[in-house]
Amino acid sequence: MTSSGGQTSSEAQPANFSGNPFQGLRFLFRIDSLEPNFQAQEGQRDGLNRWIPPTIWNAYYRTQGQLYRWEAGTISPVLPDDEAFDDDLNYHSDTRFRCATVFTQSPWTQNYLAVDFDATLLNVCEQGYRCWYDIRFTQEESPYGPETAYSRVDLASGDMHLAGPSISPWVRELFPAIYRYAPTEGDDSPPVLAGLVGNLPIILALVAFSCPEDRLDDILTDRIRPGLWRGLPNSVRSNMGRERYRGMVVSVFIDPTGDEAAQNPEGLLGLENGLYGPFFRI
């Protein structure tokens, strides 16, 4: 069911833009917190002597997080009596759509480092990658006009910065300054940034890194609405979540309780590709 980033969904159809464009879409997700186990592997460094996360699967302490449901643009916790669970309170983990392991490199840099699998199950450097990738952006066409663009977030390929300038709260609060638009010589007319699309686990990780772990439930359930980031509450500053050595595994699952259309991974590919509009718009 997993599909590589950038793949275009051929079967998914756009939702009705006159109402909630995400109507009928849903998925489950879980954010498990990670910390390095330095007894299992000594701290690793890159070529600039900056810390990087462990590279072997058993060099982490992992804490399982709450299971959530994203449905039509809002998020709620999945309770034990939900149909997503069986009698033993297990859920259908074989319906995984996509996964990412993400760490902040703070305080050495503002970068996020990630791989597109669960790094507690596989050794990072043995999967055909260099050890860890920075998140990156590609510029995508937007339906809002020829001078506008979506920024697609993913791994490895693309630009270091968002497609254009913006003062939108999600730009300021989800992305450290290193990822925001930076003009270059000759770049006199950047596109108007119309919104964020792309890899769902990475987008959810960016939300999680915007707040301390003990505020995550509040932020997920209260600050996200269809296509909108409502901004962090006054009691939370975005740098509070980028704690030293903080990491997470974000897993997105097909929701087995949805109708046939909701269980089709093509719908989630369409969501990642901006077919229904951006995950967060300006």
Short mmCIF file of C-alpha atoms in Angstrom, two decimals:
data_model
loop_
_atom_site.label_atom_id
_atom_site.label_comp_id
_atom_site.label_asym_id
_atom_site.label_seq_id
_atom_site.Cartn_x
_atom_site.Cartn_y
_atom_site.Cartn_z
CA MET A 1 0.00 0.00 0.00
CA THR A 2 2.93 2.29 0.51
CA SER A 3 3.72 4.47 -2.43
CA SER A 4 6.72 6.63 -3.09
CA GLY A 5 6.43 10.37 -2.67
CA GLY A 6 5.45 12.30 -5.73
CA GLN A 7 3.35 9.54 -7.26
CA THR A 8 0.19 10.89 -8.85
CA SER A 9 -3.07 9.24 -7.89
CA SER A 10 -4.96 8.16 -10.99
CA GLU A 11 -8.06 6.75 -9.30
CA ALA A 12 -8.79 9.29 -6.56
CA GLN A 13 -11.27 11.99 -7.49
CA PRO A 14 -11.30 15.51 -6.05
CA ALA A 15 -13.82 16.16 -3.34
CA ASN A 16 -16.49 18.84 -3.61
CA PHE A 17 -14.66 22.13 -3.16
CA SER A 18 -17.89 23.96 -2.36
CA GLY A 19 -17.83 22.38 1.09
CA ASN A 20 -15.13 20.57 3.05
CA PRO A 21 -12.75 19.31 0.34
CA PHE A 22 -11.56 16.49 2.63
CA GLN A 23 -15.03 15.04 3.18
CA GLY A 24 -14.92 11.24 2.98
CA LEU A 25 -11.16 11.01 3.63
CA ARG A 26 -9.82 9.47 6.83
CA PHE A 27 -6.78 7.68 8.19
CA LEU A 28 -5.32 6.50 11.47
CA PHE A 29 -1.91 7.55 12.74
CA ARG A 30 0.36 7.12 15.73
CA ILE A 31 3.35 9.15 16.89
CA ASP A 32 5.83 7.14 18.99
CA SER A 33 8.52 9.13 20.77
CA LEU A 34 12.19 8.15 20.44
CA GLU A 35 15.33 8.91 22.39
CA PRO A 36 18.82 7.64 21.56
CA ASN A 37 20.20 4.77 23.63
CA PHE A 38 23.84 5.78 23.88
CA GLN A 39 24.73 2.53 25.62
CA ALA A 40 23.70 0.61 22.50
CA GLN A 41 25.54 2.99 20.13
CA GLU A 42 27.79 5.92 20.88
CA GLY A 43 26.72 9.32 19.59
CA GLN A 44 27.20 9.69 15.84
CA ARG A 45 28.51 12.79 14.04
CA ASP A 46 28.30 14.04 10.48
CA GLY A 47 31.11 15.57 8.45
CA LEU A 48 30.58 18.93 10.17
CA ASN A 49 30.79 17.34 13.65
CA ARG A 50 27.05 17.74 14.24
CA TRP A 51 25.14 15.02 16.05
CA ILE A 52 23.05 12.64 13.94
CA PRO A 53 20.57 10.00 15.20
CA PRO A 54 21.57 6.37 15.74
CA THR A 55 22.07 4.15 12.72
CA ILE A 56 21.29 0.73 14.25
CA TRP A 57 17.78 -0.45 14.97
CA ASN A 58 18.18 -1.22 18.69
CA ALA A 59 19.84 2.07 19.70
CA TYR A 60 16.60 3.79 20.75
CA TYR A 61 14.26 4.08 23.68
CA ARG A 62 10.73 4.03 22.28
CA THR A 63 7.47 5.09 23.91
CA GLN A 64 4.28 4.13 22.08
CA GLY A 65 1.90 7.00 21.50
CA GLN A 66 -1.85 7.40 21.28
CA LEU A 67 -3.67 6.22 18.17
CA TYR A 68 -5.50 9.07 16.41
CA ARG A 69 -7.95 9.40 13.56
CA TRP A 70 -7.72 12.18 11.01
CA GLU A 71 -11.13 12.51 9.42
CA ALA A 72 -12.08 15.19 6.90
CA GLY A 73 -9.44 17.53 8.29
CA THR A 74 -9.92 17.18 12.05
CA ILE A 75 -8.18 14.87 14.53
CA SER A 76 -9.53 12.90 17.49
CA PRO A 77 -8.10 10.12 19.68
CA VAL A 78 -9.19 6.57 18.90
CA LEU A 79 -10.74 5.15 22.08
CA PRO A 80 -10.53 1.48 23.16
CA ASP A 81 -14.16 0.76 22.23
CA ASP A 82 -13.61 1.96 18.65
CA GLU A 83 -14.15 -0.53 15.82
CA ALA A 84 -10.54 -0.02 14.79
CA PHE A 85 -9.53 -2.26 17.71
CA ASP A 86 -10.19 -5.97 18.11
CA ASP A 87 -11.12 -7.66 21.38
CA ASP A 88 -7.46 -7.68 22.48
CA LEU A 89 -7.12 -3.93 21.80
CA ASN A 90 -4.93 -4.56 18.79
CA TYR A 91 -5.58 -2.60 15.63
CA HIS A 92 -4.91 -3.42 12.04
CA SER A 93 -1.23 -2.48 11.82
CA ASP A 94 -0.94 -4.46 8.58
CA THR A 95 -2.82 -1.61 6.90
CA ARG A 96 0.13 0.80 7.18
CA PHE A 97 0.15 3.36 4.39
CA ARG A 98 3.38 5.20 5.10
CA CYS A 99 5.93 5.67 7.86
CA ALA A 100 8.79 8.04 8.69
CA THR A 101 11.34 8.38 11.47
CA VAL A 102 12.19 12.03 12.13
CA PHE A 103 14.66 13.71 14.51
CA THR A 104 15.49 17.31 15.22
CA GLN A 105 19.18 18.16 14.98
CA SER A 106 18.76 20.98 17.50
CA PRO A 107 20.72 22.62 19.05
CA TRP A 108 23.50 21.99 16.52
CA THR A 109 21.37 23.07 13.55
CA GLN A 110 17.70 23.76 12.86
CA ASN A 111 17.47 20.81 10.46
CA TYR A 112 15.14 17.86 10.65
CA LEU A 113 16.67 14.51 9.71
CA ALA A 114 14.46 11.66 8.52
CA VAL A 115 14.13 8.30 6.79
CA ASP A 116 10.98 6.87 5.25
CA PHE A 117 10.75 3.76 7.43
CA ASP A 118 10.74 2.74 11.09
CA ALA A 119 14.36 3.07 12.20
CA THR A 120 13.70 0.84 15.24
CA LEU A 121 13.14 -2.09 12.86
CA LEU A 122 15.86 -1.57 10.25
CA ASN A 123 19.42 -0.27 10.34
CA VAL A 124 19.42 3.11 8.65
CA CYS A 125 22.62 2.89 6.63
CA GLU A 126 21.79 -0.52 5.18
CA GLN A 127 18.65 0.53 3.29
CA GLY A 128 20.32 2.04 0.22
CA TYR A 129 20.43 5.53 1.71
CA ARG A 130 23.09 7.69 3.15
CA CYS A 131 22.53 7.59 6.87
CA TRP A 132 19.91 10.34 7.33
CA TYR A 133 18.22 12.76 4.94
CA ASP A 134 17.23 16.37 5.45
CA ILE A 135 13.63 17.15 4.64
CA ARG A 136 13.29 18.90 1.29
CA PHE A 137 10.69 20.72 -0.80
CA THR A 138 9.56 20.66 -4.40
CA GLN A 139 7.41 23.35 -5.99
CA GLU A 140 4.04 22.09 -7.21
CA GLU A 141 1.39 23.76 -9.32
CA SER A 142 -1.49 25.25 -7.39
CA PRO A 143 -5.07 25.71 -8.66
CA TYR A 144 -5.13 29.25 -7.28
CA GLY A 145 -3.42 30.85 -10.26
CA PRO A 146 -0.22 30.74 -12.33
CA GLU A 147 1.71 32.87 -9.85
CA THR A 148 1.00 30.54 -6.91
CA ALA A 149 2.57 27.26 -5.84
CA TYR A 150 2.28 24.51 -3.28
CA SER A 151 5.36 23.35 -1.40
CA ARG A 152 5.59 19.56 -1.26
CA VAL A 153 7.58 18.30 1.72
CA ASP A 154 9.41 14.98 1.40
CA LEU A 155 12.89 13.52 1.74
CA ALA A 156 16.18 13.81 -0.09
CA SER A 157 15.40 15.55 -3.39
CA GLY A 158 14.30 19.13 -3.88
CA ASP A 159 15.06 22.53 -2.42
CA MET A 160 16.00 23.46 1.12
CA HIS A 161 13.32 26.16 1.34
CA LEU A 162 9.59 26.64 0.96
CA ALA A 163 8.46 27.85 -2.45
CA GLY A 164 7.73 31.45 -1.52
CA PRO A 165 7.52 33.97 1.31
CA SER A 166 4.61 33.93 3.75
CA ILE A 167 3.67 35.21 7.20
CA SER A 168 1.16 32.39 7.71
CA PRO A 169 1.29 30.90 11.24
CA TRP A 170 2.07 27.38 9.98
CA VAL A 171 5.15 28.67 8.17
CA ARG A 172 6.45 30.40 11.30
CA GLU A 173 5.49 27.71 13.80
CA LEU A 174 6.10 24.43 11.96
CA PHE A 175 9.29 25.35 10.13
CA PRO A 176 12.51 26.68 11.66
CA ALA A 177 13.93 29.69 9.84
CA ILE A 178 16.35 27.51 7.86
CA TYR A 179 13.43 26.09 5.83
CA ARG A 180 11.58 29.32 5.11
CA TYR A 181 11.83 31.02 1.74
CA ALA A 182 15.18 32.69 1.15
CA PRO A 183 15.55 34.94 -1.93
CA THR A 184 18.46 34.23 -4.22
CA GLU A 185 20.20 36.43 -6.75
CA GLY A 186 17.96 36.97 -9.73
CA ASP A 187 14.89 35.64 -7.95
CA ASP A 188 12.81 38.79 -8.35
CA SER A 189 9.32 37.27 -8.45
CA PRO A 190 8.89 34.16 -6.30
CA PRO A 191 5.52 32.43 -6.44
CA VAL A 192 2.88 33.13 -3.84
CA LEU A 193 2.97 30.21 -1.44
CA ALA A 194 -0.52 28.69 -1.56
CA GLY A 195 -0.12 25.82 0.89
CA LEU A 196 1.66 22.70 2.11
CA VAL A 197 1.27 19.21 0.64
CA GLY A 198 3.38 16.08 0.68
CA ASN A 199 4.45 13.21 2.88
CA LEU A 200 1.79 12.73 5.57
CA PRO A 201 4.06 11.31 8.32
CA ILE A 202 6.51 14.17 7.87
CA ILE A 203 3.73 16.80 8.03
CA LEU A 204 2.44 15.20 11.25
CA ALA A 205 5.98 15.10 12.65
CA LEU A 206 6.34 18.84 11.96
CA VAL A 207 3.17 19.43 13.96
CA ALA A 208 4.48 17.26 16.81
CA PHE A 209 7.82 19.11 16.89
CA SER A 210 5.97 22.42 17.25
CA CYS A 211 5.12 21.66 20.89
CA PRO A 212 6.40 19.81 23.96
CA GLU A 213 5.39 16.17 24.12
CA ASP A 214 2.97 16.75 26.99
CA ARG A 215 0.99 19.24 24.86
CA LEU A 216 0.80 17.09 21.74
CA ASP A 217 -2.75 15.82 22.29
CA ASP A 218 -4.07 19.36 22.73
CA ILE A 219 -2.29 20.63 19.63
CA LEU A 220 -3.41 17.75 17.39
CA THR A 221 -7.05 17.86 18.42
CA ASP A 222 -7.50 21.62 18.78
CA ARG A 223 -5.18 23.42 16.35
CA ILE A 224 -5.84 21.50 13.10
CA ARG A 225 -8.95 22.04 11.01
CA PRO A 226 -9.72 21.27 7.35
CA GLY A 227 -6.89 22.92 5.43
CA LEU A 228 -6.10 25.19 8.36
CA TRP A 229 -3.46 25.56 11.05
CA ARG A 230 -5.06 27.57 13.85
CA GLY A 231 -1.75 28.60 15.34
CA LEU A 232 -0.14 27.62 18.61
CA PRO A 233 -1.74 28.83 21.84
CA ASN A 234 0.04 31.63 23.70
CA SER A 235 1.36 29.14 26.26
CA VAL A 236 3.40 27.27 23.61
CA ARG A 237 6.34 28.56 21.62
CA SER A 238 7.41 26.52 18.60
CA ASN A 239 11.03 26.14 19.74
CA MET A 240 9.82 24.40 22.93
CA GLY A 241 9.23 21.20 20.94
CA ARG A 242 12.63 21.02 19.29
CA GLU A 243 14.37 19.48 22.27
CA ARG A 244 17.86 17.99 22.11
CA TYR A 245 17.84 14.37 20.88
CA ARG A 246 14.05 14.35 20.36
CA GLY A 247 12.79 11.98 17.68
CA MET A 248 9.67 10.11 16.67
CA VAL A 249 8.29 7.36 14.46
CA VAL A 250 5.13 8.51 12.70
CA SER A 251 3.00 5.76 11.17
CA VAL A 252 -0.07 6.41 9.00
CA PHE A 253 -2.56 3.57 8.59
CA ILE A 254 -5.55 2.95 6.38
CA ASP A 255 -8.65 3.25 8.59
CA PRO A 256 -10.33 -0.19 8.52
CA THR A 257 -13.62 1.29 9.77
CA GLY A 258 -14.13 3.60 6.80
CA ASP A 259 -16.22 2.87 3.75
CA GLU A 260 -14.66 1.36 0.64
CA ALA A 261 -13.57 4.75 -0.69
CA ALA A 262 -11.95 5.72 2.63
CA GLN A 263 -10.01 2.43 2.71
CA ASN A 264 -8.57 2.99 -0.76
CA PRO A 265 -4.94 4.18 -0.49
CA GLU A 266 -5.48 6.19 -3.66
CA GLY A 267 -7.42 8.70 -1.57
CA LEU A 268 -4.42 9.26 0.71
CA LEU A 269 -2.13 9.58 -2.29
CA GLY A 270 -4.49 12.25 -3.59
CA LEU A 271 -4.34 13.99 -0.22
CA GLU A 272 -0.53 14.00 -0.31
CA ASN A 273 -0.55 15.26 -3.90
CA GLY A 274 -2.87 18.19 -3.15
CA LEU A 275 -5.77 16.79 -5.17
CA TYR A 276 -8.21 17.92 -2.46
CA GLY A 277 -6.37 21.12 -1.64
CA PRO A 278 -3.38 21.65 0.66
CA PHE A 279 -3.07 20.09 4.10
CA PHE A 280 -2.42 23.63 5.35
CA ARG A 281 -3.30 26.58 3.15
CA ILE A 282 -2.26 30.21 3.44
#
